[in-house]
Amino acid sequence: MAQDKIIVRGAKEHNLKNVNVEIPRNKLVVITGLSGSGKSSLAFDTIYAEGQRRYVESLSSYARMFLGQMDKPNVESIEGLSPAISIDQKTTSKNPRSTVGTVTEIYDYLRLLYARIGVPHCTVCGREIRQQTVDQIVDKIMTYETGTKIQIMAPVVRGRKGEHAKVLDSAGKSGYVRARVDGIIYDLSENIPIEKNKKHNIEIIVDRLVIKPEIASRLSDSIETASKLGGGLVMVNFNGDEDVTFSQKYACPEHGVSIDELSPRMFSFNNPFGACPKCTGLGVFLKIDENKIIPDMSKSIRDGGIKGSGWAMEGSTIAAMYMEALAKKYNFSLDEPLENLPKETIDKILYGTGDDELTINKKSVYGGGTYQHKFEGIINNLERRYHDTSSNWIKDEIRSYMAEIPCDLCHGDRLSAESLAVTVGGLNIADFCKMSVIDALDFVGQLKLTEKEQIIGAEIIKEINERLNFLKSVGLGYLTLSRSSGTLSGGESQRIRLATQIGSSLMGVLYILDEPSIGLHQRDNEKLLATLKRLRDLGNTVIVVEHDEDTMYAADCIVDVGPGAGIHGGEIVCVGDVEKIKQCPNSITGKYLSGERKVPVPEKRRKGNGLFLEVRGAAENNLKNINVKIPLGGVPDYGEKYAVSFLASTDKTVLPMGIIRVRSTEYNRDFLLEDESCRELLSAKKYTDLCRSELKNCKIISSDIQKNGSSLSGAYKCEKQIGVESEIFVEKN
């Protein structure tokens, strides 16, 4: 019989006090307790760590060599453990090439879909392009100037790793003499150096010709031969400089634009065959922002109106010498506000004087001098230093003056023009990724395909649809697939990883989540819980470290860790369903769940001091140029207010208002009790009733309570009844 429990014995990690606990398998389990009670120590540092360690130990010695040695957690034994996956609150990836689509693997299916049923279009006129015949290719080549030297080549290897010895050997035996490997022409009879672990491009040279009218027949034969050898592709080199690719599959008859055979890598912005050639798939450039160099146009140059690493107007710096020379040459004052200077002058300061030379008066303690020098401009200077320096500190300093500028070639779409010219349902892959998850679901649902396209793309569309629904089910229907993963919040990235795990449909896995409800609106809480239950129903054990009430009620089992925090925690208070937790007398969580304890709604709200933190024009990420005012200050109006302070030898600990510390002789530890009466004059009767009701066998750690130097006799009598250990003072706040 399979183990139906995870049995932990003798867990001592961090503040855990040699705890034993049994957790049911294939259930939704919530580990709860006070902050600092040891929840994460049990879930992540003990159970998950041991699950990971055992999984790594099960791999081959070769695999473990790359993974490293994992420390064993401080626990005697754990039985019934499955391979563990942690889904914690951390950003998925800070890589600028990582997006929501790539993290969820939806983009991989999209690439496959567009490669199989995509419709290519001409990048110039936008018309749908079809297969190109040999005659059309010949006609296009013959339009070049007479006397142009050409090489007809067959691309046999494109961006693939390996030595490709068989390919070259076969070409030599077929009678071919030369080949071009990574741009260098080799004789096939010689030993061609090819590194096994690098990607290579290999073209077999089929023929070499000079364009003139009488070569048409030979050219046609050579193109046909090269096309068969290159799988429908022909590469023609003109005068040893320009390479033009022709395809018997896709080409525009009017403009001669040819597109390679559609493949998944053609739609990857992380692959040189699909990425925009200018921005290499990033979609943006880091450029110096004019507004960061001149943040305040009302200031003058001398008053610090111009910012930038190394361009401060302080003393006899090089920057000051350049500014004085600029002011003298172009007749403006360094004390004049920048907003009053002509735009041409501002441009010369920022972008340089071109061929005009400045007369620099150099001053130093060792003497001075005058010399002529061109001025490159502050922005050009910073960009040059950014690219030339090897110092990370200087790079970080200059980067603070940069902003992301969309690529002017791909306009932020990351892909080449040929890749963006392929559509499915009238949308290219970049436009599809710009849609929200909900809009993308509607688009996929209404997609009209031919019978052939339906047969080819049915399974791919099914996978895309399922994964989009997973994102929607965890409350992320508003996200776009093109959004950079670095801009996601911790809660968003956690739920994305959760949706990805559901999509993988694994069974027999132990999933451990760290407060997935954080950052989630209550409206979407049910969606999250339904997702967790689905993960459980697949045949997995789901352990959730959580404080959320709804999650506890939905759980099959709750493990309450406590009773306190830090050294006062680290014990298993109670294990069972929500009703059992409610009935446990030592469970603080149970008291709040049952309503015995609650956080009262304040009767009065803070009015504030009339000042506001004002934000104007916020446009970061999805913010739409918003303005917001946040009130500041204010003290809660409780009437008479007191603070409680404790004296122990020379150490004084001030606790928040309304907190009483008592020592339990039964449990031999301190407890913090909340007493509303502390907001007013402390009452002996309330004091006594509080201690007797909350904790049995307790004594207040106190000898005297004073107000403005006068003893409160009622309180003193109460303390004498219970017992005295040290001093407590009540001071007006």
XYZ file of C-alpha atoms in Angstrom:
733
model
C 0.000 0.000 0.000
C 1.323 3.388 -0.986
C 2.250 5.825 1.741
C -0.687 8.176 2.281
C 1.135 10.571 4.637
C 4.264 12.664 4.769
C 5.704 11.928 8.209
C 8.217 14.435 9.591
C 10.144 13.487 12.727
C 12.563 15.591 14.749
C 12.579 18.783 12.666
C 14.946 21.308 14.250
C 15.577 23.735 11.404
C 15.830 27.355 12.613
C 13.343 27.817 15.497
C 11.571 24.444 15.104
C 11.711 22.606 18.425
C 12.201 18.972 17.456
C 8.686 18.801 15.999
C 6.857 15.759 14.644
C 3.980 16.143 12.202
C 1.976 13.998 9.787
C 0.752 15.672 6.595
C -1.755 13.846 4.345
C -0.675 13.233 0.731
C -2.683 14.266 -2.352
C -4.490 16.900 -0.289
C -4.571 20.684 -0.076
C -2.711 21.449 3.157
C -2.345 24.902 4.732
C 0.522 25.634 7.125
C -0.431 28.684 9.189
C 0.592 30.511 12.341
C 1.985 33.831 13.500
C 4.637 35.556 11.426
C 7.973 34.117 12.563
C 6.397 31.031 14.132
C 8.295 28.592 11.883
C 5.900 28.012 8.967
C 8.483 28.548 6.231
C 11.104 26.673 8.244
C 8.858 23.617 8.181
C 7.538 23.955 4.630
C 10.518 25.230 2.671
C 13.651 24.734 4.759
C 12.722 21.220 5.879
C 10.171 19.464 3.637
C 11.039 21.134 0.322
C 14.793 21.111 0.966
C 14.744 17.382 1.724
C 12.543 16.655 -1.303
C 14.940 18.551 -3.564
C 17.975 16.883 -2.025
C 16.561 13.409 -2.530
C 15.624 14.185 -6.124
C 19.131 15.435 -6.875
C 20.621 12.371 -5.174
C 18.541 10.144 -7.471
C 20.217 11.585 -10.568
C 23.389 10.283 -12.147
C 26.761 11.367 -10.845
C 27.289 13.255 -14.105
C 24.128 15.340 -13.571
C 24.951 15.965 -9.900
C 28.312 17.327 -10.954
C 26.537 20.322 -12.484
C 23.908 20.735 -9.755
C 26.266 20.733 -6.810
C 25.868 19.306 -3.346
C 22.692 20.108 -1.425
C 22.786 20.315 2.369
C 20.569 18.012 4.378
C 18.082 19.899 6.575
C 18.188 19.478 10.344
C 15.581 16.709 10.616
C 15.748 13.126 11.863
C 13.588 11.565 9.127
C 10.888 12.314 6.537
C 8.790 9.504 5.093
C 6.409 9.501 2.140
C 8.180 12.403 0.395
C 7.659 13.103 -3.326
C 9.822 15.194 -5.703
C 9.179 18.779 -4.597
C 8.590 21.971 -6.556
C 8.658 25.336 -4.813
C 6.502 28.187 -6.086
C 7.492 31.157 -3.970
C 7.045 34.899 -4.223
C 9.867 36.009 -6.432
C 10.035 37.608 -9.808
C 10.188 34.976 -12.508
C 13.126 36.457 -14.405
C 14.897 39.784 -14.754
C 16.174 38.821 -18.185
C 15.054 41.537 -20.652
C 14.382 38.794 -23.235
C 11.949 37.009 -20.925
C 8.232 37.742 -21.350
C 4.969 36.371 -19.986
C 4.627 34.372 -23.219
C 8.051 32.739 -22.956
C 7.751 31.998 -19.212
C 4.398 30.259 -19.648
C 5.630 28.462 -22.803
C 2.644 29.824 -24.734
C 5.033 31.602 -27.086
C 6.670 28.290 -28.013
C 3.308 26.980 -29.221
C 2.637 30.252 -31.025
C 5.927 29.937 -32.905
C 4.955 26.432 -33.949
C 1.479 27.583 -35.020
C 2.792 30.413 -37.195
C 5.457 28.164 -38.718
C 2.884 25.525 -39.736
C -0.192 27.483 -40.836
C 1.103 31.062 -41.116
C 0.451 33.047 -44.287
C 3.517 35.029 -45.494
C 3.180 38.503 -47.000
C 5.476 40.828 -48.893
C 7.265 43.200 -46.535
C 6.932 46.020 -49.104
C 3.403 45.847 -50.507
C 1.785 43.540 -47.964
C 0.318 41.143 -50.549
C 0.243 37.414 -49.867
C 3.261 35.764 -51.451
C 3.484 32.301 -52.905
C 6.070 29.945 -54.319
C 8.743 31.370 -56.652
C 9.590 29.472 -59.842
C 13.067 28.915 -61.255
C 12.266 31.195 -64.196
C 11.248 34.005 -61.849
C 14.509 33.639 -59.926
C 16.516 33.738 -63.166
C 14.650 36.834 -64.353
C 15.385 38.584 -61.064
C 19.121 37.772 -61.224
C 19.364 38.884 -64.846
C 18.132 42.361 -63.905
C 21.526 42.997 -62.273
C 24.170 44.949 -64.182
C 26.066 43.101 -66.931
C 29.499 42.015 -65.758
C 28.430 41.383 -62.158
C 30.197 38.359 -60.724
C 27.847 35.906 -59.006
C 28.161 32.667 -57.062
C 25.231 30.246 -56.981
C 25.181 28.539 -53.587
C 23.037 25.905 -51.888
C 22.534 26.507 -48.126
C 22.830 22.977 -46.686
C 23.445 23.893 -43.034
C 21.846 26.925 -41.361
C 22.552 27.722 -37.715
C 23.197 24.157 -36.541
C 25.887 22.829 -34.203
C 28.213 20.022 -35.157
C 31.223 19.246 -37.365
C 29.034 18.351 -40.398
C 31.779 16.163 -41.831
C 29.300 13.923 -43.673
C 27.718 16.934 -45.414
C 31.066 18.199 -46.683
C 32.245 14.716 -47.614
C 29.058 14.027 -49.576
C 29.383 17.329 -51.444
C 32.977 16.517 -52.409
C 32.002 13.070 -53.685
C 29.170 14.664 -55.723
C 31.719 16.690 -57.676
C 31.504 20.041 -55.947
C 34.822 21.820 -55.404
C 34.156 24.654 -52.958
C 32.035 25.479 -49.957
C 31.524 28.571 -47.830
C 31.662 27.901 -44.093
C 30.659 30.793 -41.800
C 31.435 33.309 -44.536
C 34.862 31.866 -45.484
C 35.345 29.947 -48.763
C 37.237 26.644 -48.494
C 38.318 24.013 -50.988
C 36.526 20.764 -50.173
C 39.773 18.838 -50.554
C 41.386 20.632 -47.617
C 40.835 20.111 -43.891
C 38.081 22.580 -42.891
C 38.192 23.633 -39.182
C 34.669 23.396 -37.704
C 34.035 23.601 -33.942
C 31.569 21.001 -32.768
C 29.817 23.109 -30.115
C 29.215 26.240 -32.200
C 26.442 26.984 -34.674
C 27.527 27.060 -38.313
C 26.263 28.128 -41.735
C 27.480 26.055 -44.695
C 26.761 26.791 -48.377
C 27.931 24.545 -51.227
C 29.114 26.627 -54.203
C 27.305 25.154 -57.232
C 28.470 27.570 -59.930
C 30.366 30.827 -60.497
C 29.241 33.095 -63.323
C 29.435 36.588 -64.765
C 26.097 38.112 -65.716
C 25.641 38.433 -69.482
C 22.753 37.542 -71.817
C 24.071 34.154 -72.932
C 24.250 32.602 -69.391
C 20.488 32.324 -68.900
C 20.320 28.605 -69.710
C 23.300 27.672 -67.551
C 22.027 29.905 -64.733
C 18.658 28.140 -64.819
C 20.319 24.709 -64.530
C 22.562 25.881 -61.668
C 19.635 27.376 -59.738
C 17.612 24.194 -60.127
C 20.564 22.126 -58.885
C 21.181 24.459 -55.946
C 17.473 24.451 -55.081
C 17.371 20.653 -54.894
C 20.534 20.603 -52.799
C 19.349 23.411 -50.483
C 15.792 22.171 -49.964
C 14.109 24.860 -52.055
C 16.485 27.672 -51.070
C 19.103 29.293 -53.301
C 21.655 31.840 -52.128
C 23.315 34.110 -54.668
C 26.362 36.191 -53.822
C 26.914 39.319 -55.948
C 30.513 40.562 -56.379
C 31.571 38.859 -53.160
C 29.644 41.389 -51.027
C 25.875 41.032 -51.127
C 24.008 37.791 -50.391
C 20.435 37.423 -51.679
C 18.277 34.459 -50.737
C 15.739 33.134 -53.204
C 13.067 30.616 -52.380
C 11.048 28.357 -54.576
C 8.471 28.465 -51.850
C 7.713 32.109 -51.005
C 8.474 35.259 -53.016
C 6.697 38.463 -54.104
C 6.468 38.587 -57.925
C 6.471 42.412 -57.980
C 9.166 43.320 -55.471
C 11.149 40.080 -55.465
C 11.009 39.786 -51.665
C 11.752 36.175 -50.714
C 11.034 34.533 -47.377
C 12.730 31.396 -46.142
C 10.746 28.295 -45.419
C 8.686 28.989 -42.332
C 10.176 27.427 -39.202
C 9.640 28.001 -35.436
C 13.028 29.680 -35.006
C 11.975 32.305 -37.558
C 9.539 33.645 -34.931
C 11.951 33.597 -31.999
C 13.428 36.946 -30.943
C 16.150 34.999 -29.131
C 17.383 33.488 -32.402
C 19.340 35.444 -35.038
C 17.129 33.965 -37.779
C 14.049 35.652 -36.335
C 15.287 38.573 -34.258
C 15.298 42.153 -35.462
C 18.796 42.722 -36.910
C 19.103 46.177 -35.339
C 18.072 45.589 -31.725
C 18.899 41.815 -31.792
C 15.515 40.938 -30.344
C 15.460 43.282 -27.339
C 12.939 45.658 -28.894
C 14.496 48.670 -27.148
C 17.742 50.563 -26.915
C 19.227 52.171 -23.842
C 19.728 55.805 -24.772
C 20.659 58.862 -22.767
C 17.453 60.708 -21.918
C 17.536 64.465 -22.502
C 15.025 65.016 -19.693
C 17.359 63.320 -17.202
C 20.325 65.421 -18.325
C 18.263 68.611 -18.027
C 15.574 67.835 -15.418
C 14.758 71.486 -14.673
C 14.877 74.040 -17.494
C 14.325 76.918 -15.059
C 17.841 76.451 -13.626
C 21.022 77.835 -15.151
C 24.085 75.776 -16.000
C 26.009 77.274 -13.109
C 23.164 76.474 -10.685
C 23.252 72.788 -11.607
C 20.743 72.772 -14.457
C 22.779 70.143 -16.315
C 23.229 66.707 -14.764
C 25.307 63.760 -15.880
C 28.207 61.681 -14.631
C 31.328 63.878 -14.685
C 29.548 67.057 -15.816
C 29.056 68.835 -12.504
C 29.925 72.564 -12.481
C 32.290 72.461 -9.519
C 35.504 74.464 -9.344
C 38.093 74.075 -12.084
C 36.798 70.849 -13.553
C 37.053 69.892 -17.201
C 33.259 70.217 -17.406
C 33.429 73.821 -16.173
C 36.176 74.631 -18.716
C 34.068 73.218 -21.563
C 30.957 75.141 -20.442
C 32.887 78.412 -20.177
C 34.360 77.834 -23.644
C 30.883 77.076 -25.062
C 29.439 80.214 -23.439
C 32.223 82.361 -24.883
C 32.015 80.916 -28.408
C 28.208 80.976 -28.740
C 27.652 84.111 -26.673
C 25.413 82.962 -23.818
C 25.612 83.246 -20.043
C 26.104 80.326 -17.690
C 23.816 82.132 -15.234
C 20.938 82.325 -17.718
C 18.069 79.822 -17.171
C 18.256 77.059 -19.730
C 14.685 77.719 -20.864
C 15.826 81.124 -22.170
C 18.636 79.679 -24.323
C 18.039 78.981 -28.053
C 17.383 75.352 -29.033
C 20.500 75.397 -31.227
C 22.627 76.220 -28.179
C 21.028 73.431 -26.112
C 21.696 70.975 -28.975
C 25.367 71.973 -29.114
C 25.679 71.410 -25.356
C 24.020 67.999 -25.579
C 25.203 66.701 -28.965
C 28.468 68.563 -29.638
C 29.792 71.264 -31.892
C 30.672 69.049 -34.862
C 33.788 70.311 -36.632
C 33.840 73.609 -34.700
C 36.664 73.797 -32.186
C 36.467 75.425 -28.782
C 39.170 77.511 -27.141
C 39.736 75.821 -23.769
C 41.421 77.792 -21.006
C 42.946 75.185 -18.751
C 43.582 76.160 -15.142
C 45.433 74.103 -12.555
C 47.733 74.439 -9.557
C 50.609 73.489 -11.839
C 49.882 76.260 -14.294
C 47.522 76.744 -17.209
C 47.287 77.096 -20.920
C 45.041 77.492 -23.919
C 44.297 74.820 -26.490
C 41.786 74.094 -29.283
C 39.517 71.101 -28.981
C 36.300 69.754 -30.504
C 33.369 69.175 -28.181
C 31.507 65.858 -28.604
C 28.503 66.839 -26.486
C 27.357 65.594 -23.077
C 25.033 62.878 -24.438
C 27.604 61.572 -26.942
C 30.240 61.638 -24.213
C 28.115 59.593 -21.791
C 27.159 57.026 -24.435
C 30.780 56.601 -25.510
C 31.956 56.156 -21.911
C 29.129 53.697 -21.236
C 30.205 51.430 -24.094
C 33.961 51.829 -23.570
C 34.257 51.423 -19.810
C 34.897 48.123 -18.078
C 33.789 49.499 -14.705
C 30.392 48.272 -13.510
C 30.177 51.253 -11.165
C 30.524 53.751 -14.018
C 28.040 51.760 -16.141
C 25.487 51.861 -13.323
C 26.103 55.568 -12.818
C 25.589 56.408 -16.504
C 22.635 53.996 -16.799
C 20.739 56.147 -14.289
C 20.582 58.827 -17.020
C 19.288 56.402 -19.653
C 15.825 55.465 -20.805
C 14.520 52.642 -22.960
C 13.821 53.822 -26.488
C 11.812 51.520 -28.797
C 13.773 50.191 -31.758
C 13.019 52.328 -34.828
C 13.250 49.310 -37.156
C 10.923 46.805 -35.437
C 9.128 49.453 -33.284
C 9.511 47.290 -30.183
C 8.158 44.088 -31.777
C 11.604 42.385 -31.476
C 11.273 40.384 -34.731
C 12.558 40.874 -38.273
C 10.312 42.331 -40.972
C 10.030 38.916 -42.676
C 8.805 37.282 -39.448
C 6.293 40.057 -38.802
C 4.957 39.649 -42.351
C 3.521 36.197 -41.496
C -0.052 36.191 -40.200
C -2.620 33.798 -38.768
C -6.191 35.043 -38.828
C -4.935 38.423 -40.060
C -2.621 39.004 -37.060
C 1.146 38.635 -36.916
C 2.691 37.007 -33.856
C 3.713 40.342 -32.258
C 0.174 41.759 -32.511
C -1.192 38.557 -30.993
C 1.179 38.903 -28.013
C 0.092 42.518 -27.472
C -3.435 41.323 -26.734
C -4.529 40.614 -23.169
C -5.053 36.995 -22.174
C -8.841 37.458 -22.278
C -8.734 39.082 -25.747
C -6.343 36.374 -26.980
C -8.795 33.698 -25.808
C -11.602 35.380 -27.744
C -9.419 35.631 -30.853
C -8.411 31.959 -30.718
C -12.025 30.942 -30.132
C -13.217 32.869 -33.206
C -10.303 31.835 -35.451
C -11.527 30.647 -38.862
C -9.244 28.147 -40.582
C -9.403 26.093 -43.747
C -9.891 22.364 -43.468
C -6.187 21.763 -44.073
C -5.152 24.403 -41.519
C -7.586 22.952 -38.994
C -6.032 19.488 -39.332
C -2.500 20.867 -38.942
C -3.134 23.360 -36.153
C -5.887 21.751 -34.060
C -3.600 20.265 -31.386
C -1.418 23.387 -31.229
C -4.443 25.667 -30.802
C -5.771 23.345 -28.082
C -2.533 23.708 -26.065
C -2.517 27.505 -26.513
C -6.151 27.716 -25.455
C -5.590 25.614 -22.320
C -2.603 27.653 -21.169
C -4.406 30.935 -21.742
C -7.282 29.603 -19.662
C -4.848 28.682 -16.881
C -3.641 32.284 -16.738
C -7.228 33.498 -16.690
C -8.118 31.046 -13.904
C -5.485 32.516 -11.551
C -6.741 36.052 -12.111
C -4.178 37.165 -14.711
C -6.503 37.688 -17.654
C -5.415 41.323 -17.899
C -1.759 40.527 -18.699
C -0.337 40.628 -22.221
C 1.992 37.891 -23.470
C 4.524 40.512 -24.593
C 4.919 42.022 -21.122
C 8.443 41.724 -19.771
C 8.676 39.335 -16.836
C 10.889 41.804 -14.977
C 7.906 44.181 -14.568
C 5.705 41.592 -12.830
C 4.950 41.777 -9.129
C 5.899 38.914 -6.817
C 2.274 37.745 -6.629
C 1.842 37.861 -10.410
C 5.014 35.904 -11.095
C 4.027 33.309 -8.488
C 0.639 32.768 -10.114
C 2.225 32.565 -13.556
C 4.486 29.791 -12.320
C 1.426 28.129 -10.791
C -0.436 28.279 -14.102
C 2.633 26.867 -15.878
C 2.751 23.916 -13.477
C -0.918 23.160 -14.094
C -0.191 23.182 -17.809
C 2.546 20.598 -17.345
C -0.051 18.155 -15.860
C 2.430 16.395 -13.573
C 1.242 13.767 -11.052
C 2.682 12.616 -7.730
C 4.518 15.898 -7.141
C 4.759 17.894 -3.899
C 4.008 21.569 -4.587
C 4.860 24.118 -1.890
C 3.542 27.674 -2.272
C 4.384 30.774 -0.285
C 1.276 32.894 0.382
C -0.202 32.866 -3.152
C -3.084 35.124 -2.071
C -0.703 38.044 -1.474
C -1.456 40.842 -3.919
C -4.630 39.086 -5.082
C -7.973 40.840 -4.917
C -10.656 38.994 -2.990
C -12.672 38.811 -6.207
C -10.038 36.516 -7.669
C -9.446 34.460 -4.525
C -11.984 31.821 -5.565
C -10.211 31.466 -8.919
C -6.929 30.851 -7.135
C -8.456 28.272 -4.807
C -10.076 26.479 -7.734
C -6.650 26.334 -9.391
C -5.025 24.884 -6.258
C -7.775 22.280 -6.002
C -7.282 21.375 -9.657
C -3.570 20.910 -9.004
C -4.497 18.642 -6.096
C -7.046 16.701 -8.144
C -4.378 15.882 -10.723
C -2.831 13.665 -8.039
C -0.426 16.060 -6.313
C 0.153 17.180 -2.721
C -0.259 20.950 -2.392
C 1.184 22.619 0.725
C 0.384 26.321 1.090
C 1.984 28.646 3.644
C -0.909 31.025 4.148
C -2.758 33.403 6.509
C -5.829 33.809 4.296
C -9.138 32.753 5.890
C -10.733 31.566 2.633
C -7.754 29.308 1.906
C -8.001 27.749 5.372
C -11.696 26.982 4.904
C -10.945 25.411 1.498
C -8.074 23.275 2.848
C -8.341 19.560 3.532
C -5.933 19.892 6.447
C -4.423 22.758 8.468
C -1.115 22.645 10.339
C -0.977 25.427 12.953
C 2.586 26.341 13.962
C 3.248 28.423 17.053
C 2.013 29.330 19.558
C 4.098 32.493 19.390
C 6.828 33.894 17.173
C 10.607 33.398 17.215
C 11.757 31.562 20.344
C 8.140 31.420 21.493
C 7.124 29.445 18.397
C 8.493 26.446 16.542
C 5.917 23.947 17.834
C 2.954 22.194 16.244
C -0.079 23.645 18.044
C -2.732 21.672 16.160
C -3.254 19.547 13.030
C -6.689 18.942 11.494
C -9.538 20.556 9.575
C -10.753 24.087 10.198
C -13.274 23.019 12.870
C -10.571 21.271 14.887
C -8.363 24.380 14.696
C -11.266 26.496 15.975
C -11.737 24.251 18.997
C -8.031 24.165 19.942
C -7.590 26.343 23.084
C -3.922 27.065 22.399
C -4.365 28.120 18.761
C -4.358 31.873 18.204
C -5.391 31.199 14.589
C -8.364 29.176 15.848
C -9.492 32.025 18.120
C -9.592 34.426 15.192
C -11.321 31.879 12.939
C -13.999 31.226 15.562
C -14.579 34.906 16.223
C -13.366 34.756 19.816
C -10.730 37.253 18.811
C -11.030 39.794 16.052
C -9.420 42.934 14.739
C -11.921 45.703 15.484
C -12.724 48.365 12.944
C -11.518 51.722 14.308
C -14.350 53.941 15.476
C -12.528 56.998 14.261
C -10.114 57.434 11.371
C -7.070 59.667 11.267
C -7.868 63.067 9.839
C -4.360 63.852 8.671
C -2.414 67.056 8.944
C -3.659 68.636 5.743
C -0.501 67.799 3.773
C -0.399 65.394 0.843
C 2.116 63.251 -1.029
C 1.222 64.133 -4.619
C 2.156 62.050 -7.670
C 1.626 63.551 -11.114
C 1.738 61.898 -14.508
C 2.694 58.373 -13.373
C 3.055 56.234 -16.515
C 5.236 53.308 -15.344
C 4.208 49.906 -16.784
C 0.412 49.954 -17.185
C -0.247 53.269 -15.376
C -2.060 55.664 -17.699
C -0.525 59.039 -16.818
C -2.362 59.171 -13.485
C -2.396 61.809 -10.755
C -2.924 60.840 -7.109
C -2.855 62.608 -3.730
C -2.035 60.616 -0.585
C -2.844 62.270 2.776
C -0.035 62.528 5.334
C 0.277 62.755 9.097
C -2.395 62.607 11.702
C -2.596 60.956 15.106
C -5.462 58.626 16.075
C -7.897 60.305 18.387
C -8.287 57.961 21.358
C -8.863 60.609 24.015
C -6.403 59.825 26.805
C -3.566 57.698 25.449
C -0.894 55.766 27.333
C 2.238 53.884 26.407
C 3.390 50.828 28.336
C 7.107 50.398 29.029
C 9.006 47.616 30.809
C 12.118 47.903 32.930
C 14.491 44.945 33.233
C 17.882 45.866 34.790
C 19.345 48.388 32.344
C 17.336 47.215 29.319
C 14.156 49.146 28.515
C 11.726 47.824 25.926
C 8.889 50.098 24.831
C 5.884 48.227 23.482
C 2.952 49.616 21.486
C 0.054 51.131 23.316
C -2.402 48.663 24.730
C -0.012 45.679 25.072
C 0.542 43.943 28.434
C 3.255 41.333 28.916
C 2.540 38.515 31.347
C 4.514 35.430 32.274
C 2.803 32.080 32.268
C 4.049 29.784 35.024
C 2.359 26.881 33.244
C 4.147 27.378 29.927
C 7.184 29.247 31.314
C 7.175 31.902 28.613
C 5.985 35.465 28.042
C 2.705 36.296 26.339
C 1.573 39.608 24.919
C -2.025 40.473 25.763
C -4.030 43.206 24.064
C -6.105 45.289 26.472
C -8.421 47.994 25.149
C -8.492 49.535 28.631
C -4.909 50.695 28.150
C -6.235 53.364 25.807
C -7.820 54.985 28.833
C -6.944 54.851 32.529
C -5.932 51.313 33.451
C -8.597 49.636 35.555
C -7.713 47.075 38.233
C -10.878 45.069 37.553
C -10.235 44.877 33.786
C -6.621 44.006 34.538
C -7.651 41.117 36.757
C -10.382 39.824 34.493
C -8.086 39.976 31.469
C -5.360 37.856 33.007
C -7.734 35.324 34.534
C -9.672 34.836 31.302
C -6.825 34.795 28.811
C -4.209 32.727 30.627
C -4.507 30.527 33.657
C -1.838 30.466 36.333
C -0.370 33.806 35.199
C 1.110 36.767 36.968
C 1.636 40.271 35.666
C 5.281 41.252 35.600
C 4.751 44.442 37.564
C 5.212 46.045 40.990
C 3.786 49.503 40.651
C 1.686 51.422 38.154
C 2.014 55.187 38.177
C 0.398 58.137 36.423
C 2.247 61.412 36.629
C 4.129 60.143 39.686
C 0.987 59.040 41.591
C 0.361 55.370 42.309
C -2.865 53.763 41.098
C -3.974 51.840 44.171
C -6.584 49.754 42.442
C -4.110 48.408 39.944
C -1.540 47.871 42.690
C -4.036 45.774 44.641
C -4.728 43.688 41.539
C -1.056 42.999 40.987
C -0.563 41.996 44.604
C -3.301 39.442 44.180
C -1.733 37.873 41.110
C 1.959 38.228 41.919
C 4.784 40.668 41.345
C 8.131 40.270 39.496
C 9.421 43.581 38.074
C 8.309 47.135 37.303
C 5.739 48.557 34.939
C 4.981 52.237 34.326
C 2.085 53.892 32.526
C 3.031 57.131 30.885
C 0.773 59.590 29.098
C 1.568 59.475 25.378
